[in-house]
Amino acid sequence: MKRKMFAAAAILGLIVLAGLSFQLSQSAGTHSPQNSLQTSKGLADGKLHSEEAMDPNMPGMDHSSTEGATDSHADEATDSHAEEEMAPDMPGMDHSNPQVNETEEDRPLKATLGTFGVATSIVLSGALILRQRDDKERKSKIEARKVRGETQ
Amino acid sequence: MRIVEASEEVEDQSIEPKGFDLLTLPPVKALLKSKYFPKIFQIPVAAVFGLIGYELLAGPSSAHDNPGTALMWVLWWPLIPIVFLFLGRFWCAICPFATLSDFIQKLVGVNRPVPAFLKKYGIWLIDAMFIAITWADHVFGIVSSPWGSGILLLLITFAVIVCGAFFQRRTFCRYLCFLGGLSGNYAQTGMISLRANADICQTCSSKAACFNGTDKAPACPLFSFPRTMESSANCTLCANCIKNCPNDAITLTLRPPTKELWFIRKPKIEESFLAMAIMGIVLIQNITMLEVWEQLLNGVESFTGITNTAIIFTAVFAIGVMTPVLLLSLSSRIAARRNTENWVKNFARFGYALIPLDIAGHVAHNLFHLLAEGKSIYYSVASIFGSNASGSAALVSNDTIQIIQFIILALGFWGAIYTAKRIAYRRYSTNSVRTATLKPIVILISALTALNVVLFLLPMAHRM
């Protein structure tokens, strides 16, 4: 049973790792101009499935804060199939997504993870110190009790 | 004017009767007693959430293309209330944050007692956090941005690490997690209930092994004592108590949805408030998706002269969230004139009756995302492996989705009305008081259902 579990976990881990490494190799130039162009081309060709397919009103698709990209898809609101039949360059089919053009400055990954890592290290170190102090106190109490027991 | 005297009313104190005990089935008992439960679920869930976190932070910057966004907001978020309905808080037993908390605790845990203020105001903090996160989502676009979602996950992760490092058990899950608050409310409609057999417990000589833990399994992570437990709000079905009980006194029974709400003996105003706030939040989520939303914003802008969208949204959001709270307050005041309790107690008691409608509205709203965009999960996850699969994201047509939404709303309406009736019949012994108390509550439930129906009928605008 234990071996089977390990095997299952290992397979799952391998799948995740394979996906991650593939993603890493692909996303190395995610924000490069060439990539942006590819993205735009893909959108124009209608090849990027997700924008045409996913409902912008999903809880992840509320772009109320991204003005300027609004209302262009109002016509397709009630028919998810309509967009596939429309020419990608017709009015109302502006697929430009402001977030595609997010720069590294908008997503400071290294700084964020660095801050997270430092803060976590501080918390863990603090907890470790407290735990060691508690352990010492507990041991000294146990010893004190033993001594008392012996003297009585 | 009160029409009855307090002495006329005697509350029925009977407890929730038990249904079929699933632990009498050998495979179920074996699974729950196994040392691999719930690890067998925790490990894959943690792996998937690790992938989601990575994708959100380092994956494509567009929500459309990000598998993390699709997995989190199109798959997980719509499914989670359905899980609560069928399995109570079981998600909390396999939640990756809970797993992380346990790991941190083993690593460096100091195990300090939970601060008194958290015990006292924890649910209010959860209420406030739930409202704040929903507000922040609209104002800062947390959900719409993979990066924003990733930051939210990081913040939650940090809070979990702090709580796991310094405090006992799963303090974060019990007293701070906003999803925990939501799941606590919804779990009371759940179809599985874990309780202890009081007769056996009376003869128990172990020192609360179910609560304190043994060598077999850790203590109850949410500080629940099965022997006195009357609510599933703080039970994750982690099965620790089942493993620890030396007398096999724990039962895991099946029951109809919402049944627990019929037998609430100590209603809490904070739980009722959360139920009403959730109702408001779901209404706001629906309204912001309507075509008229932009017109409403423009109208408010031209009327008030305020051009800052965030300020306008904040005002509308506050009104939206508070409207169900104020409506229940009004109904409770009217009901209080006809029964023996003040309006606050009526508010606390009958707020629970709205939970079935809450969960129905929540599920119906999110079902749209799951069914209209479900295939996008496959497309975006497949893209990780280099696939260019594309096509319509819809699993079923919009008409079908709308029919399912209305069926769910109808079930929620029926559940809410029936729960209100059971609460009134349990609390009040005379028919005149029951009827008089129920009238404003039934009107409120009907009005909120009608509002939901109207919102689901209106065309929704896409703003991309």
XYZ file of C-alpha atoms in Angstrom:
616
model
C 0.000 0.000 0.000
C 2.770 2.366 1.009
C 4.732 1.575 -2.143
C 1.685 2.118 -4.316
C 1.078 5.481 -2.708
C 4.644 6.515 -3.277
C 4.409 5.395 -6.884
C 1.194 7.380 -7.415
C 2.690 10.468 -5.757
C 5.861 10.098 -7.813
C 3.924 9.853 -11.083
C 1.877 12.895 -10.150
C 5.004 14.786 -9.146
C 6.677 13.856 -12.438
C 3.686 15.073 -14.432
C 3.682 18.372 -12.526
C 7.441 18.740 -12.907
C 7.269 17.981 -16.621
C 4.548 20.573 -17.015
C 6.477 23.126 -15.017
C 9.715 22.601 -16.891
C 7.894 22.779 -20.212
C 6.173 25.938 -19.079
C 9.490 27.382 -17.889
C 11.117 26.690 -21.222
C 8.202 28.318 -23.019
C 7.712 31.264 -20.698
C 11.360 32.307 -20.768
C 10.419 35.092 -23.138
C 6.808 35.556 -22.178
C 7.022 39.289 -21.948
C 9.360 39.865 -24.839
C 8.124 41.986 -27.720
C 8.272 38.968 -30.049
C 6.077 37.067 -27.703
C 3.613 39.909 -27.520
C 3.492 39.938 -31.260
C 2.927 36.225 -31.351
C 0.147 36.623 -28.862
C -1.474 39.352 -30.918
C -1.093 37.253 -34.042
C -2.604 34.312 -32.315
C -5.510 36.415 -31.221
C -5.984 37.822 -34.681
C -5.940 34.353 -36.149
C -8.463 33.263 -33.627
C -6.051 30.589 -32.452
C -5.885 31.630 -28.875
C -8.789 29.638 -27.670
C -9.244 31.040 -24.234
C -10.323 34.576 -24.908
C -12.905 33.601 -27.445
C -13.991 30.658 -25.420
C -13.906 31.804 -21.841
C -16.630 33.993 -20.579
C -15.192 37.348 -19.581
C -17.655 37.479 -16.740
C -16.116 34.551 -14.960
C -14.772 35.448 -11.560
C -11.392 36.061 -12.979
C -12.646 37.922 -15.921
C -14.012 41.035 -14.309
C -12.082 43.720 -16.043
C -14.009 46.600 -14.599
C -10.743 48.079 -13.453
C -9.273 47.919 -16.917
C -11.133 50.642 -18.676
C -10.561 50.957 -22.335
C -11.045 47.311 -22.985
C -14.709 47.414 -22.185
C -17.887 46.865 -24.107
C -16.167 45.514 -27.173
C -17.708 42.105 -26.710
C -21.128 43.136 -25.575
C -22.702 41.631 -28.669
C -21.465 38.165 -27.966
C -22.619 38.224 -24.409
C -25.285 35.622 -24.706
C -23.837 33.373 -27.342
C -20.503 31.748 -26.836
C -20.563 30.309 -30.351
C -21.135 33.626 -32.067
C -17.541 34.726 -31.847
C -16.232 31.716 -33.702
C -18.301 32.646 -36.720
C -17.220 36.287 -36.723
C -14.202 37.648 -38.514
C -11.572 38.476 -35.917
C -11.013 41.949 -37.279
C -14.602 43.086 -37.463
C -15.740 45.941 -35.226
C -16.461 44.774 -31.747
C -13.928 42.017 -31.952
C -11.043 43.861 -30.415
C -9.181 41.178 -28.600
C -6.528 43.405 -27.202
C -6.145 42.711 -23.570
C -4.312 45.294 -21.507
C -3.042 42.583 -19.228
C -1.204 40.836 -22.028
C 1.013 43.868 -22.152
C 1.833 43.725 -18.455
C 5.514 44.347 -17.997
C 7.964 42.870 -15.538
C 7.548 46.056 -13.524
C 3.861 45.238 -13.094
C 4.781 41.752 -11.910
C 7.852 42.074 -9.711
C 8.169 38.351 -9.115
C 11.681 38.345 -7.694
C 11.000 41.207 -5.278
C 7.694 39.681 -4.171
C 9.073 36.205 -3.629
C 12.119 37.716 -1.931
C 9.953 39.650 0.503
C 7.815 36.582 1.100
C 10.879 34.435 1.665
C 12.504 36.882 4.081
C 9.282 37.410 6.044
C 8.682 33.654 6.226
C 12.253 33.042 7.364
C 11.875 35.609 10.132
C 8.626 33.992 11.308
C 10.062 30.470 11.201
C 13.269 31.515 12.967
C 11.285 33.341 15.655
C 9.103 30.311 16.192
C 12.121 28.008 16.318
C 13.818 30.160 18.957
C 10.639 30.235 21.047
C 10.256 26.489 20.709
C 13.814 25.846 21.847
C 13.291 28.153 24.820
C 10.064 26.343 25.709
C 11.834 22.981 25.427
C 14.594 24.168 27.755
C 12.068 25.431 30.292
C 10.158 22.188 30.143
C 13.285 20.129 30.621
C 14.423 22.246 33.548
C 10.992 21.868 35.149
C 11.127 18.094 34.725
C 14.595 18.014 36.253
C 13.456 20.220 39.121
C 10.575 17.834 39.795
C 12.910 14.861 39.741
C 15.241 16.561 42.203
C 12.320 17.399 44.458
C 11.112 13.816 44.240
C 14.512 12.495 45.198
C 14.869 14.820 48.188
C 11.382 13.901 49.436
C -47.815 44.958 20.701
C -46.912 41.455 21.794
C -49.712 38.991 21.418
C -48.281 36.344 23.722
C -46.536 36.256 27.035
C -43.087 34.822 27.332
C -44.279 32.127 29.687
C -46.541 30.675 26.999
C -43.607 29.721 24.789
C -41.367 26.760 25.519
C -38.600 25.973 23.066
C -38.307 22.405 21.874
C -34.859 21.307 23.083
C -34.668 18.039 21.202
C -31.449 17.389 19.319
C -31.042 16.456 15.687
C -32.036 12.812 15.205
C -29.437 10.621 13.577
C -29.766 8.932 10.235
C -27.930 6.008 8.665
C -24.434 5.568 10.081
C -21.933 5.293 7.246
C -19.366 3.823 9.636
C -21.394 0.620 9.720
C -20.139 0.076 6.161
C -16.777 -1.732 6.441
C -15.087 -0.010 3.439
C -15.994 3.466 4.746
C -14.818 2.617 8.235
C -11.587 1.126 6.884
C -10.929 4.204 4.766
C -11.519 6.670 7.586
C -9.526 4.646 10.102
C -6.627 4.296 7.717
C -3.525 6.306 8.569
C -3.404 7.370 4.926
C -6.684 9.265 5.249
C -6.875 12.165 4.456
C -3.240 12.275 3.271
C -4.204 10.370 0.162
C -6.234 13.429 -0.880
C -3.993 16.103 0.637
C -0.939 15.237 -1.452
C -2.497 15.535 -4.931
C -4.502 18.623 -3.922
C -1.339 20.296 -2.620
C 0.478 19.391 -5.854
C -2.278 20.895 -7.990
C -2.397 24.047 -5.851
C 1.365 24.342 -6.119
C 0.959 24.295 -9.889
C -1.846 26.877 -9.671
C 0.301 29.163 -7.507
C 3.226 28.845 -9.893
C 1.082 29.565 -12.937
C -0.583 32.557 -11.305
C 2.718 34.150 -10.359
C 4.970 33.111 -13.215
C 2.603 31.949 -15.956
C 0.913 33.987 -18.686
C -0.075 37.457 -17.528
C -3.455 37.306 -19.234
C -6.242 35.636 -17.270
C -7.489 34.135 -20.517
C -4.356 32.157 -21.088
C -3.464 31.321 -17.526
C -4.163 27.730 -16.424
C -3.957 28.883 -12.793
C -6.869 31.264 -13.316
C -8.914 28.618 -15.101
C -8.242 25.951 -12.470
C -8.841 28.274 -9.566
C -11.747 30.446 -10.666
C -13.520 28.341 -13.302
C -13.136 24.907 -11.722
C -12.360 25.105 -8.008
C -14.385 28.122 -6.950
C -17.669 27.009 -8.594
C -17.291 23.437 -7.320
C -16.472 24.299 -3.741
C -20.013 25.261 -2.554
C -21.317 22.037 -4.103
C -18.718 20.099 -2.108
C -19.899 21.886 1.050
C -23.473 20.851 0.328
C -22.636 17.170 -0.077
C -19.632 16.681 2.185
C -19.746 19.565 4.640
C -16.308 21.018 5.395
C -14.391 18.063 3.980
C -12.528 20.427 1.673
C -10.937 21.964 4.787
C -9.482 18.553 5.672
C -7.612 18.368 2.371
C -7.032 22.094 1.821
C -3.385 22.776 0.902
C -3.230 25.628 3.413
C -4.264 23.256 6.200
C -1.616 20.800 5.028
C 0.950 23.601 5.094
C -0.180 24.648 8.573
C 0.290 21.091 9.866
C 3.720 20.881 8.254
C 4.883 24.196 9.716
C 3.592 23.136 13.111
C 5.615 19.924 13.021
C 8.647 21.858 11.852
C 8.762 24.806 14.242
C 5.352 24.976 15.991
C 5.309 26.756 19.346
C 1.702 25.721 20.050
C 0.614 28.802 21.954
C -3.084 28.896 22.934
C -5.438 30.757 20.619
C -5.612 34.442 21.645
C -8.807 35.295 23.507
C -9.768 38.045 21.082
C -9.667 35.576 18.201
C -11.958 33.221 20.059
C -14.333 36.059 20.794
C -14.268 38.000 17.543
C -12.950 35.398 15.096
C -16.155 35.038 13.119
C -16.541 38.807 12.893
C -12.997 39.004 11.543
C -13.915 36.346 9.005
C -17.045 38.321 8.073
C -14.978 41.484 7.618
C -12.264 39.701 5.657
C -14.741 38.028 3.331
C -16.361 41.375 2.550
C -12.972 43.093 2.208
C -11.588 40.488 -0.205
C -14.700 40.670 -2.388
C -14.462 44.454 -2.404
C -10.750 44.355 -3.202
C -11.410 41.921 -6.027
C -13.641 44.457 -7.759
C -11.535 47.505 -6.999
C -8.076 46.048 -7.618
C -9.062 43.247 -9.977
C -7.594 40.429 -7.875
C -9.494 37.668 -9.581
C -9.179 39.148 -13.057
C -5.408 39.245 -12.805
C -3.347 36.070 -12.378
C -0.751 38.167 -10.606
C -3.407 39.548 -8.219
C -4.691 36.037 -7.511
C -1.121 34.881 -6.938
C -0.493 37.686 -4.457
C -3.709 36.769 -2.632
C -2.487 33.169 -2.358
C 0.895 34.375 -1.076
C -0.753 36.567 1.569
C -2.942 33.699 2.729
C 0.089 31.398 2.728
C 1.995 33.835 4.933
C -0.913 34.166 7.375
C -1.137 30.359 7.529
C 2.598 30.101 8.217
C 2.388 32.656 11.040
C -0.597 30.928 12.653
C 0.910 27.465 12.163
C 4.229 28.554 13.632
C 2.880 30.191 16.766
C -0.563 28.841 17.603
C -2.175 25.500 18.367
C -3.770 23.229 15.822
C -5.394 24.967 12.841
C -6.021 28.366 14.381
C -6.088 30.052 10.994
C -8.688 27.655 9.583
C -10.950 27.959 12.593
C -10.717 31.654 13.381
C -9.368 33.543 10.376
C -9.970 31.777 7.083
C -12.686 33.555 5.106
C -13.392 30.413 3.122
C -13.571 28.561 6.423
C -16.294 30.961 7.574
C -18.193 30.429 4.360
C -17.741 26.668 4.535
C -18.773 26.664 8.206
C -22.066 28.272 7.245
C -22.640 26.077 4.215
C -21.547 22.886 5.991
C -24.621 23.193 8.168
C -26.651 22.321 5.096
C -24.309 19.395 4.414
C -25.567 15.870 3.967
C -22.993 14.204 6.236
C -22.857 14.744 9.950
C -20.215 13.558 12.387
C -21.342 13.181 15.982
C -20.543 11.101 19.034
C -22.823 8.597 20.706
C -23.592 10.330 24.011
C -24.464 7.083 25.787
C -21.070 5.570 25.021
C -19.259 8.829 25.764
C -20.760 8.907 29.265
C -18.867 5.745 30.078
C -15.631 6.859 28.415
C -12.564 6.742 30.647
C -10.095 8.232 28.186
C -9.179 11.850 28.727
C -11.089 13.247 25.754
C -8.946 11.315 23.302
C -11.160 12.520 20.452
C -10.381 16.141 21.316
C -6.793 15.891 22.532
C -5.508 13.271 20.138
C -3.519 10.086 20.732
C -0.615 8.233 19.159
C -2.999 7.108 16.440
C -3.923 10.557 15.160
C -3.522 14.231 16.078
C -6.050 16.254 18.064
C -9.156 17.730 16.481
C -7.718 20.452 14.216
C -10.683 22.787 14.678
C -10.967 22.458 18.475
C -14.280 20.589 18.329
C -15.311 18.108 21.004
C -17.473 15.439 19.352
C -19.195 14.586 22.615
C -20.837 18.008 22.797
C -20.812 18.908 19.131
C -24.179 19.973 17.718
C -23.034 21.692 14.550
C -20.961 20.676 11.556
C -19.660 24.228 11.174
C -16.347 23.267 12.751
C -15.942 19.672 11.635
C -13.757 18.917 8.623
C -14.451 15.175 8.567
C -10.699 14.636 8.891
C -11.516 11.448 10.848
C -8.943 12.090 13.583
C -11.600 11.541 16.241
C -12.735 8.344 14.535
C -9.186 7.008 14.750
C -8.668 8.231 18.305
C -11.917 7.127 19.935
C -11.211 3.971 21.982
C -14.912 3.057 22.099
C -15.964 3.527 18.479
C -18.486 6.097 19.658
C -18.260 8.333 16.624
C -21.026 8.163 14.047
C -21.031 9.519 10.515
C -24.608 9.823 9.449
C -26.406 10.738 6.262
C -29.119 13.359 6.494
C -31.228 15.501 4.167
C -29.647 18.827 3.159
C -30.375 21.731 5.579
C -31.499 19.376 8.367
C -28.983 20.724 10.862
C -30.445 24.214 10.472
C -33.789 22.969 11.785
C -32.238 22.114 15.136
C -30.001 25.112 15.891
C -30.197 25.598 19.667
C -27.761 28.435 20.102
C -28.037 30.723 17.094
C -25.116 33.120 16.644
C -25.740 36.568 15.251
C -22.336 36.637 13.544
C -23.207 33.499 11.555
C -26.551 34.992 10.558
C -24.822 38.232 9.613
C -22.382 36.302 7.420
C -25.287 34.499 5.759
C -26.879 37.826 4.878
C -23.592 39.402 3.806
C -22.981 36.451 1.459
C -26.435 37.031 0.013
C -25.490 40.669 -0.614
C -22.134 39.722 -2.121
C -23.736 37.247 -4.542
C -26.276 39.899 -5.553
C -23.480 42.410 -6.142
C -21.517 39.848 -8.156
C -24.595 39.344 -10.324
C -25.359 43.045 -10.692
C -21.827 43.923 -11.775
C -22.144 41.403 -14.585
C -25.299 42.986 -16.016
C -25.392 45.314 -18.974
C -27.152 47.882 -16.822
C -24.171 48.008 -14.460
C -22.233 50.388 -16.687
C -25.330 52.543 -17.055
C -25.802 52.512 -13.287
C -22.200 53.582 -12.749
C -22.581 56.341 -15.344
C -25.837 57.485 -13.734
C -24.288 57.664 -10.289
C -21.280 59.454 -11.770
C -23.381 62.107 -13.485
C -25.685 62.498 -10.463
C -22.998 62.830 -7.808
C -20.203 64.262 -9.901
C -17.831 61.637 -8.476
C -15.676 60.268 -11.253
C -13.649 57.797 -9.239
C -15.025 54.358 -10.107
C -13.582 52.815 -6.960
C -15.485 55.248 -4.734
C -18.730 54.702 -6.610
C -18.278 50.945 -6.491
C -17.500 51.073 -2.782
C -20.747 52.928 -2.135
C -22.784 50.546 -4.295
C -21.015 47.560 -2.747
C -21.746 48.769 0.791
C -25.401 49.260 -0.086
C -25.548 45.856 -1.808
C -23.997 43.973 1.097
C -26.017 45.789 3.731
C -29.379 45.518 1.941
C -30.079 41.865 2.894
C -28.783 42.582 6.415
C -31.150 45.541 6.764
C -34.036 43.601 5.219
C -33.572 40.759 7.712
C -33.334 43.338 10.507
C -36.650 44.787 9.360
C -38.279 41.357 9.104
C -36.912 40.470 12.536
C -38.336 43.651 14.032
C -41.763 42.844 12.600
C -41.473 39.222 13.787
C -40.345 40.382 17.238
C -43.611 42.258 17.671
C -45.427 38.949 17.320
C -43.287 36.635 19.402
C -41.453 36.504 22.703
C -37.967 37.485 21.601
C -36.305 40.744 20.687
C -35.357 41.501 17.102
C -31.679 40.648 17.591
C -32.563 37.112 18.637
C -34.995 36.849 15.743
C -32.224 38.055 13.428
C -29.808 35.460 14.778
C -32.376 32.661 14.625
C -33.880 33.260 11.198
C -30.639 34.260 9.490
C -29.935 30.513 9.367
C -33.100 30.026 7.313
C -31.512 32.113 4.558
C -28.453 29.845 4.250
C -30.152 27.412 1.780
C -31.043 30.355 -0.453
C -27.491 31.669 -0.020
C -25.927 28.463 -1.185
C -28.425 28.150 -4.053
C -27.668 31.683 -5.272
C -23.947 31.069 -4.906
C -24.030 27.748 -6.760
C -26.329 29.122 -9.485
C -24.051 32.109 -10.024
C -20.888 30.052 -10.210
C -22.475 27.333 -12.290
C -22.562 29.832 -15.109
C -18.788 30.046 -15.033
C -18.299 26.308 -14.778
C -20.742 25.352 -17.510
C -20.199 28.284 -19.865
C -16.407 28.178 -19.612
C -15.681 24.641 -18.459
C -13.737 23.556 -21.540
C -11.346 26.460 -21.056
C -9.911 24.493 -18.130
C -8.884 21.744 -20.520
C -7.593 24.186 -23.139
C -5.465 26.206 -20.752
C -4.113 23.214 -18.824
C -3.369 21.407 -22.103
C -1.447 24.479 -23.244
C 1.055 23.787 -20.452
C 1.961 20.634 -22.329
C 2.170 22.438 -25.639
C -1.312 21.694 -26.938
C -3.019 24.238 -29.182
C -6.500 22.835 -28.603
C -9.170 25.475 -29.024
C -12.872 25.894 -29.524
C -15.942 26.945 -27.649
C -15.506 26.846 -23.894
C -19.160 26.169 -23.203
C -20.093 22.769 -21.858
C -23.809 23.372 -22.406
C -25.921 26.118 -23.961
C -26.849 29.280 -22.097
C -30.512 28.246 -22.105
C -29.649 24.993 -20.357
C -27.534 26.858 -17.832
C -30.406 29.216 -17.099
C -32.825 26.326 -16.573
C -30.387 24.662 -14.160
C -29.912 27.981 -12.356
C -33.643 28.369 -11.836
C -34.019 24.783 -10.629
C -31.252 25.393 -8.079
C -32.835 28.665 -7.000
C -36.194 26.930 -6.622
C -34.592 24.263 -4.419
C -32.894 26.982 -2.374
C -36.170 28.846 -1.984
C -37.955 25.711 -0.871
C -35.124 24.859 1.515
C -35.167 28.336 3.029
C -38.945 28.382 3.507
C -38.948 24.896 4.997
C -36.052 25.727 7.308
C -37.787 28.907 8.493
C -40.909 26.875 9.173
C -39.001 24.239 11.129
C -37.203 26.912 13.159
C -40.466 28.691 13.983
C -42.265 25.455 14.846
C -39.431 24.361 17.077
C -39.131 27.672 18.890
C -42.799 28.580 19.331
C -45.529 26.288 20.540
C -48.642 28.133 19.417
C -49.724 28.273 15.791
C -50.671 31.939 15.921
C -47.166 32.956 17.016
C -45.555 30.634 14.493
C -47.595 32.070 11.639
C -47.138 35.665 12.716
C -43.385 35.167 13.070
C -43.045 33.381 9.778
C -44.924 35.933 7.659
C -42.203 38.615 7.438
C -39.485 35.980 7.078
C -41.298 34.240 4.216
C -41.863 37.606 2.521
C -38.141 38.331 2.839
C -37.149 34.942 1.419
C -39.592 35.405 -1.465
C -38.319 38.922 -2.187
C -34.674 37.842 -2.216
C -35.485 34.848 -4.427
C -37.404 37.085 -6.822
C -34.459 39.490 -6.931
C -32.126 36.612 -7.776
C -34.477 35.374 -10.503
C -34.640 38.845 -12.073
C -30.853 39.146 -12.015
C -30.396 35.738 -13.627
C -32.964 36.672 -16.303
C -31.298 39.920 -17.339
C -28.728 39.823 -20.128
C -25.182 39.945 -18.954
C -22.637 42.252 -20.484
C -19.099 41.284 -21.337
C -16.741 44.081 -20.655
C -13.603 42.875 -22.371
